[in-house]
Amino acid sequence: MIKSITQTTRASLHTIDMSSSKGKDIAEGSSSSTSRLSASSAPAVAPATAQQQPLSRYESQKRRDWNTFGQYLRNQRPPVALSQCSSNHVLDFLRYLDQFGKTKVHSQGCLFFGQAEPPGPCTCPLRQAWGSLDALIGRLRAAYEENGGLPETNPFASGAIRVYLREVRDSQAKARGIPYKKKKKKKRNLVKDSSNNSLPMQ
């Protein structure tokens, strides 16, 4: 009687062990299959992220500047098409940007005219710095041709724009007392070996 109960208990325990091991196998199989699915789907996602490379700081700024200029043309009355854009529109755009400038430019009647570091505040207006305008024109000149414009009709490369930038540079340099000088290229002094220059003894 006791022997039969013991055999029955062992049989039931064996059945439980088999069912638990099967459950474990099923769980492991599902996790492994999930990992296989995720691994197989990973290569399909990787190329998509690799194709979307972030823009450089210069490219991002150039795109923003181009969009801003395009919006400026559309806000004109009447709106100006890009094909009708001339150097006059570019000059108007540069003057329009002065209201957002952060560079103090003293007028000739100001007590601080010609001082690089004035001792006090004044009512002279803020303007766009010459360096900022020069860099802006460079980006817009490149963006114009990248968006289908011809180099020979590029309004950002016209002589009128160069003259305007030169006048802004000179006037800001005088107003702030900062002389502008072109950087001269340093000539490399070729140092020759003294032994090569020495005359032969006679």
PDB file of C-alpha atoms in Angstrom:
ATOM      1  CA  MET A   1       0.000   0.000   0.000  1.00  0.00           C
ATOM      2  CA  ILE A   2       2.745   2.419   1.029  1.00  0.00           C
ATOM      3  CA  LYS A   3       4.847   1.276  -1.927  1.00  0.00           C
ATOM      4  CA  SER A   4       2.051   2.023  -4.403  1.00  0.00           C
ATOM      5  CA  ILE A   5       1.558   5.512  -2.894  1.00  0.00           C
ATOM      6  CA  THR A   6       5.271   6.201  -3.201  1.00  0.00           C
ATOM      7  CA  GLN A   7       5.291   5.112  -6.838  1.00  0.00           C
ATOM      8  CA  THR A   8       2.267   7.302  -7.519  1.00  0.00           C
ATOM      9  CA  THR A   9       3.977  10.295  -5.897  1.00  0.00           C
ATOM     10  CA  ARG A  10       7.138   9.760  -7.950  1.00  0.00           C
ATOM     11  CA  ALA A  11       5.114   9.511 -11.132  1.00  0.00           C
ATOM     12  CA  SER A  12       3.293  12.766 -10.386  1.00  0.00           C
ATOM     13  CA  LEU A  13       6.578  14.519  -9.561  1.00  0.00           C
ATOM     14  CA  HIS A  14       8.092  13.272 -12.815  1.00  0.00           C
ATOM     15  CA  THR A  15       5.074  14.615 -14.702  1.00  0.00           C
ATOM     16  CA  ILE A  16       5.465  18.021 -13.030  1.00  0.00           C
ATOM     17  CA  ASP A  17       9.167  18.095 -13.879  1.00  0.00           C
ATOM     18  CA  MET A  18       8.434  17.295 -17.521  1.00  0.00           C
ATOM     19  CA  SER A  19       5.743  19.967 -17.780  1.00  0.00           C
ATOM     20  CA  SER A  20       7.933  22.584 -16.100  1.00  0.00           C
ATOM     21  CA  SER A  21      10.850  21.759 -18.386  1.00  0.00           C
ATOM     22  CA  LYS A  22       8.574  22.011 -21.399  1.00  0.00           C
ATOM     23  CA  GLY A  23       7.365  25.383 -20.157  1.00  0.00           C
ATOM     24  CA  LYS A  24      10.951  26.481 -19.753  1.00  0.00           C
ATOM     25  CA  ASP A  25      11.790  25.308 -23.259  1.00  0.00           C
ATOM     26  CA  ILE A  26       8.791  27.196 -24.641  1.00  0.00           C
ATOM     27  CA  ALA A  27       9.779  30.349 -22.752  1.00  0.00           C
ATOM     28  CA  GLU A  28      13.380  30.084 -23.894  1.00  0.00           C
ATOM     29  CA  GLY A  29      12.248  29.362 -27.425  1.00  0.00           C
ATOM     30  CA  SER A  30      10.005  32.426 -27.492  1.00  0.00           C
ATOM     31  CA  SER A  31      12.757  34.667 -26.124  1.00  0.00           C
ATOM     32  CA  SER A  32      15.294  33.297 -28.575  1.00  0.00           C
ATOM     33  CA  SER A  33      12.873  33.691 -31.443  1.00  0.00           C
ATOM     34  CA  THR A  34      12.199  37.265 -30.328  1.00  0.00           C
ATOM     35  CA  SER A  35      15.901  37.978 -30.231  1.00  0.00           C
ATOM     36  CA  ARG A  36      16.273  36.430 -33.688  1.00  0.00           C
ATOM     37  CA  LEU A  37      13.467  38.626 -35.006  1.00  0.00           C
ATOM     38  CA  SER A  38      14.978  41.746 -33.485  1.00  0.00           C
ATOM     39  CA  ALA A  39      18.392  40.802 -34.822  1.00  0.00           C
ATOM     40  CA  SER A  40      16.990  40.178 -38.279  1.00  0.00           C
ATOM     41  CA  SER A  41      15.103  43.471 -38.242  1.00  0.00           C
ATOM     42  CA  ALA A  42      18.113  45.475 -36.992  1.00  0.00           C
ATOM     43  CA  PRO A  43      19.975  45.577 -40.343  1.00  0.00           C
ATOM     44  CA  ALA A  44      16.870  46.961 -42.047  1.00  0.00           C
ATOM     45  CA  VAL A  45      16.808  49.928 -39.649  1.00  0.00           C
ATOM     46  CA  ALA A  46      20.545  50.627 -39.630  1.00  0.00           C
ATOM     47  CA  PRO A  47      20.884  51.775 -43.282  1.00  0.00           C
ATOM     48  CA  ALA A  48      17.986  54.216 -42.859  1.00  0.00           C
ATOM     49  CA  THR A  49      19.684  55.923 -39.922  1.00  0.00           C
ATOM     50  CA  ALA A  50      23.025  55.887 -41.722  1.00  0.00           C
ATOM     51  CA  GLN A  51      21.532  57.743 -44.694  1.00  0.00           C
ATOM     52  CA  GLN A  52      20.221  60.586 -42.503  1.00  0.00           C
ATOM     53  CA  GLN A  53      23.481  62.298 -41.656  1.00  0.00           C
ATOM     54  CA  PRO A  54      23.166  65.519 -39.650  1.00  0.00           C
ATOM     55  CA  LEU A  55      24.018  68.743 -41.448  1.00  0.00           C
ATOM     56  CA  SER A  56      27.132  70.643 -40.489  1.00  0.00           C
ATOM     57  CA  ARG A  57      26.845  73.959 -38.703  1.00  0.00           C
ATOM     58  CA  TYR A  58      27.692  75.829 -41.911  1.00  0.00           C
ATOM     59  CA  GLU A  59      25.107  73.936 -43.976  1.00  0.00           C
ATOM     60  CA  SER A  60      22.411  74.447 -41.341  1.00  0.00           C
ATOM     61  CA  GLN A  61      23.122  78.170 -41.153  1.00  0.00           C
ATOM     62  CA  LYS A  62      23.174  78.442 -44.940  1.00  0.00           C
ATOM     63  CA  ARG A  63      19.763  76.775 -45.175  1.00  0.00           C
ATOM     64  CA  ARG A  64      18.311  79.098 -42.513  1.00  0.00           C
ATOM     65  CA  ASP A  65      19.714  82.174 -44.253  1.00  0.00           C
ATOM     66  CA  TRP A  66      18.318  81.052 -47.597  1.00  0.00           C
ATOM     67  CA  ASN A  67      14.861  80.442 -46.112  1.00  0.00           C
ATOM     68  CA  THR A  68      14.948  83.833 -44.384  1.00  0.00           C
ATOM     69  CA  PHE A  69      15.846  85.628 -47.614  1.00  0.00           C
ATOM     70  CA  GLY A  70      13.121  83.749 -49.498  1.00  0.00           C
ATOM     71  CA  GLN A  71      10.580  84.768 -46.852  1.00  0.00           C
ATOM     72  CA  TYR A  72      11.756  88.370 -47.153  1.00  0.00           C
ATOM     73  CA  LEU A  73      11.121  88.336 -50.904  1.00  0.00           C
ATOM     74  CA  ARG A  74       7.669  86.810 -50.433  1.00  0.00           C
ATOM     75  CA  ASN A  75       6.755  89.513 -47.905  1.00  0.00           C
ATOM     76  CA  GLN A  76       7.431  92.312 -50.385  1.00  0.00           C
ATOM     77  CA  ARG A  77       4.509  94.175 -51.916  1.00  0.00           C
ATOM     78  CA  PRO A  78       4.188  92.860 -54.523  1.00  0.00           C
ATOM     79  CA  PRO A  79       6.071  89.613 -53.788  1.00  0.00           C
ATOM     80  CA  VAL A  80       9.352  89.199 -55.649  1.00  0.00           C
ATOM     81  CA  ALA A  81      10.187  85.951 -57.419  1.00  0.00           C
ATOM     82  CA  LEU A  82      13.698  84.621 -57.030  1.00  0.00           C
ATOM     83  CA  SER A  83      14.229  84.870 -60.796  1.00  0.00           C
ATOM     84  CA  GLN A  84      13.486  88.616 -60.562  1.00  0.00           C
ATOM     85  CA  CYS A  85      15.781  89.206 -57.590  1.00  0.00           C
ATOM     86  CA  SER A  86      18.491  91.815 -58.173  1.00  0.00           C
ATOM     87  CA  SER A  87      21.321  93.338 -56.186  1.00  0.00           C
ATOM     88  CA  ASN A  88      18.937  96.110 -55.075  1.00  0.00           C
ATOM     89  CA  HIS A  89      16.769  93.546 -53.301  1.00  0.00           C
ATOM     90  CA  VAL A  90      19.867  92.142 -51.603  1.00  0.00           C
ATOM     91  CA  LEU A  91      20.929  95.629 -50.446  1.00  0.00           C
ATOM     92  CA  ASP A  92      17.452  96.270 -49.057  1.00  0.00           C
ATOM     93  CA  PHE A  93      17.634  92.930 -47.243  1.00  0.00           C
ATOM     94  CA  LEU A  94      20.971  93.835 -45.649  1.00  0.00           C
ATOM     95  CA  ARG A  95      19.608  97.190 -44.472  1.00  0.00           C
ATOM     96  CA  TYR A  96      16.518  95.422 -43.145  1.00  0.00           C
ATOM     97  CA  LEU A  97      18.725  93.154 -41.022  1.00  0.00           C
ATOM     98  CA  ASP A  98      20.306  96.154 -39.268  1.00  0.00           C
ATOM     99  CA  GLN A  99      17.339  96.378 -36.911  1.00  0.00           C
ATOM    100  CA  PHE A 100      18.378  93.003 -35.461  1.00  0.00           C
ATOM    101  CA  GLY A 101      22.053  93.974 -35.095  1.00  0.00           C
ATOM    102  CA  LYS A 102      23.994  93.931 -31.820  1.00  0.00           C
ATOM    103  CA  THR A 103      26.997  96.067 -32.749  1.00  0.00           C
ATOM    104  CA  LYS A 104      27.064  99.674 -31.508  1.00  0.00           C
ATOM    105  CA  VAL A 105      28.068 102.012 -34.334  1.00  0.00           C
ATOM    106  CA  HIS A 106      28.694 105.580 -33.179  1.00  0.00           C
ATOM    107  CA  SER A 107      27.619 108.492 -35.339  1.00  0.00           C
ATOM    108  CA  GLN A 108      30.037 111.331 -36.070  1.00  0.00           C
ATOM    109  CA  GLY A 109      28.237 113.634 -33.635  1.00  0.00           C
ATOM    110  CA  CYS A 110      28.619 111.177 -30.761  1.00  0.00           C
ATOM    111  CA  LEU A 111      31.146 111.919 -28.002  1.00  0.00           C
ATOM    112  CA  PHE A 112      32.374 108.336 -28.246  1.00  0.00           C
ATOM    113  CA  PHE A 113      32.953 108.386 -32.008  1.00  0.00           C
ATOM    114  CA  GLY A 114      36.235 106.692 -32.792  1.00  0.00           C
ATOM    115  CA  GLN A 115      36.551 105.012 -29.391  1.00  0.00           C
ATOM    116  CA  ALA A 116      36.875 101.243 -29.361  1.00  0.00           C
ATOM    117  CA  GLU A 117      35.750 101.008 -25.714  1.00  0.00           C
ATOM    118  CA  PRO A 118      33.514 103.974 -24.793  1.00  0.00           C
ATOM    119  CA  PRO A 119      33.301 104.768 -21.060  1.00  0.00           C
ATOM    120  CA  GLY A 120      29.526 105.097 -21.016  1.00  0.00           C
ATOM    121  CA  PRO A 121      26.281 104.402 -22.901  1.00  0.00           C
ATOM    122  CA  CYS A 122      24.996 106.459 -25.801  1.00  0.00           C
ATOM    123  CA  THR A 123      21.946 106.627 -28.049  1.00  0.00           C
ATOM    124  CA  CYS A 124      23.720 105.496 -31.208  1.00  0.00           C
ATOM    125  CA  PRO A 125      21.947 102.667 -33.031  1.00  0.00           C
ATOM    126  CA  LEU A 126      22.879  99.013 -33.124  1.00  0.00           C
ATOM    127  CA  ARG A 127      23.837  97.572 -36.486  1.00  0.00           C
ATOM    128  CA  GLN A 128      24.838  94.295 -38.019  1.00  0.00           C
ATOM    129  CA  ALA A 129      28.593  93.870 -37.772  1.00  0.00           C
ATOM    130  CA  TRP A 130      30.496  93.971 -41.037  1.00  0.00           C
ATOM    131  CA  GLY A 131      31.933  90.487 -40.457  1.00  0.00           C
ATOM    132  CA  SER A 132      28.456  89.007 -39.988  1.00  0.00           C
ATOM    133  CA  LEU A 133      27.174  90.592 -43.207  1.00  0.00           C
ATOM    134  CA  ASP A 134      30.217  89.450 -45.150  1.00  0.00           C
ATOM    135  CA  ALA A 135      29.768  85.844 -43.965  1.00  0.00           C
ATOM    136  CA  LEU A 136      26.020  86.027 -44.687  1.00  0.00           C
ATOM    137  CA  ILE A 137      26.602  87.124 -48.286  1.00  0.00           C
ATOM    138  CA  GLY A 138      29.072  84.291 -48.757  1.00  0.00           C
ATOM    139  CA  ARG A 139      26.507  81.720 -47.628  1.00  0.00           C
ATOM    140  CA  LEU A 140      23.705  83.218 -49.720  1.00  0.00           C
ATOM    141  CA  ARG A 141      25.939  83.393 -52.784  1.00  0.00           C
ATOM    142  CA  ALA A 142      26.633  79.662 -52.462  1.00  0.00           C
ATOM    143  CA  ALA A 143      22.972  78.821 -51.718  1.00  0.00           C
ATOM    144  CA  TYR A 144      21.783  80.742 -54.792  1.00  0.00           C
ATOM    145  CA  GLU A 145      23.826  78.560 -57.140  1.00  0.00           C
ATOM    146  CA  GLU A 146      23.015  75.371 -55.228  1.00  0.00           C
ATOM    147  CA  ASN A 147      19.317  76.097 -55.777  1.00  0.00           C
ATOM    148  CA  GLY A 148      19.610  76.395 -59.548  1.00  0.00           C
ATOM    149  CA  GLY A 149      20.823  79.970 -59.982  1.00  0.00           C
ATOM    150  CA  LEU A 150      23.455  80.770 -62.591  1.00  0.00           C
ATOM    151  CA  PRO A 151      26.803  82.202 -61.454  1.00  0.00           C
ATOM    152  CA  GLU A 152      26.631  85.011 -64.027  1.00  0.00           C
ATOM    153  CA  THR A 153      23.244  86.173 -62.696  1.00  0.00           C
ATOM    154  CA  ASN A 154      24.031  85.729 -58.998  1.00  0.00           C
ATOM    155  CA  PRO A 155      22.833  88.961 -57.307  1.00  0.00           C
ATOM    156  CA  PHE A 156      24.916  88.222 -54.208  1.00  0.00           C
ATOM    157  CA  ALA A 157      28.126  88.345 -56.245  1.00  0.00           C
ATOM    158  CA  SER A 158      27.489  91.718 -57.896  1.00  0.00           C
ATOM    159  CA  GLY A 159      29.853  94.653 -57.608  1.00  0.00           C
ATOM    160  CA  ALA A 160      27.222  96.725 -55.789  1.00  0.00           C
ATOM    161  CA  ILE A 161      27.242  94.249 -52.909  1.00  0.00           C
ATOM    162  CA  ARG A 162      31.040  94.354 -52.648  1.00  0.00           C
ATOM    163  CA  VAL A 163      30.985  98.165 -52.597  1.00  0.00           C
ATOM    164  CA  TYR A 164      28.312  98.192 -49.875  1.00  0.00           C
ATOM    165  CA  LEU A 165      30.232  95.742 -47.681  1.00  0.00           C
ATOM    166  CA  ARG A 166      33.432  97.760 -48.096  1.00  0.00           C
ATOM    167  CA  GLU A 167      31.610 100.965 -47.076  1.00  0.00           C
ATOM    168  CA  VAL A 168      30.112  99.247 -44.023  1.00  0.00           C
ATOM    169  CA  ARG A 169      33.524  97.912 -43.040  1.00  0.00           C
ATOM    170  CA  ASP A 170      35.214 101.316 -43.337  1.00  0.00           C
ATOM    171  CA  SER A 171      32.441 103.262 -41.573  1.00  0.00           C
ATOM    172  CA  GLN A 172      32.290 100.818 -38.664  1.00  0.00           C
ATOM    173  CA  ALA A 173      36.067 100.840 -38.320  1.00  0.00           C
ATOM    174  CA  LYS A 174      36.093 104.658 -38.077  1.00  0.00           C
ATOM    175  CA  ALA A 175      33.120 104.808 -35.724  1.00  0.00           C
ATOM    176  CA  ARG A 176      34.642 102.301 -33.339  1.00  0.00           C
ATOM    177  CA  GLY A 177      38.215 103.509 -33.716  1.00  0.00           C
ATOM    178  CA  ILE A 178      39.400 100.192 -35.077  1.00  0.00           C
ATOM    179  CA  PRO A 179      41.770 100.488 -38.035  1.00  0.00           C
ATOM    180  CA  TYR A 180      41.211  97.783 -40.593  1.00  0.00           C
ATOM    181  CA  LYS A 181      44.287  96.412 -42.246  1.00  0.00           C
ATOM    182  CA  LYS A 182      44.548  93.523 -44.595  1.00  0.00           C
ATOM    183  CA  LYS A 183      46.580  90.710 -43.241  1.00  0.00           C
ATOM    184  CA  LYS A 184      49.759  90.411 -45.215  1.00  0.00           C
ATOM    185  CA  LYS A 185      50.976  86.959 -45.972  1.00  0.00           C
ATOM    186  CA  LYS A 186      54.124  86.228 -44.078  1.00  0.00           C
ATOM    187  CA  LYS A 187      57.032  85.469 -46.348  1.00  0.00           C
ATOM    188  CA  ARG A 188      58.805  82.356 -45.343  1.00  0.00           C
ATOM    189  CA  ASN A 189      62.475  83.030 -44.834  1.00  0.00           C
ATOM    190  CA  LEU A 190      64.382  80.108 -46.175  1.00  0.00           C
ATOM    191  CA  VAL A 191      67.264  79.512 -43.800  1.00  0.00           C
ATOM    192  CA  LYS A 192      70.122  78.006 -45.717  1.00  0.00           C
ATOM    193  CA  ASP A 193      72.765  75.936 -44.121  1.00  0.00           C
ATOM    194  CA  SER A 194      75.862  78.003 -43.483  1.00  0.00           C
ATOM    195  CA  SER A 195      78.016  75.178 -44.745  1.00  0.00           C
ATOM    196  CA  ASN A 196      76.335  75.372 -48.161  1.00  0.00           C
ATOM    197  CA  ASN A 197      76.840  79.135 -48.371  1.00  0.00           C
ATOM    198  CA  SER A 198      80.465  79.122 -47.329  1.00  0.00           C
ATOM    199  CA  LEU A 199      82.982  79.743 -50.089  1.00  0.00           C
ATOM    200  CA  PRO A 200      85.620  77.096 -50.716  1.00  0.00           C
ATOM    201  CA  MET A 201      88.977  77.767 -49.217  1.00  0.00           C
ATOM    202  CA  GLN A 202      91.652  78.691 -51.778  1.00  0.00           C
TER     203      GLN A 202
END
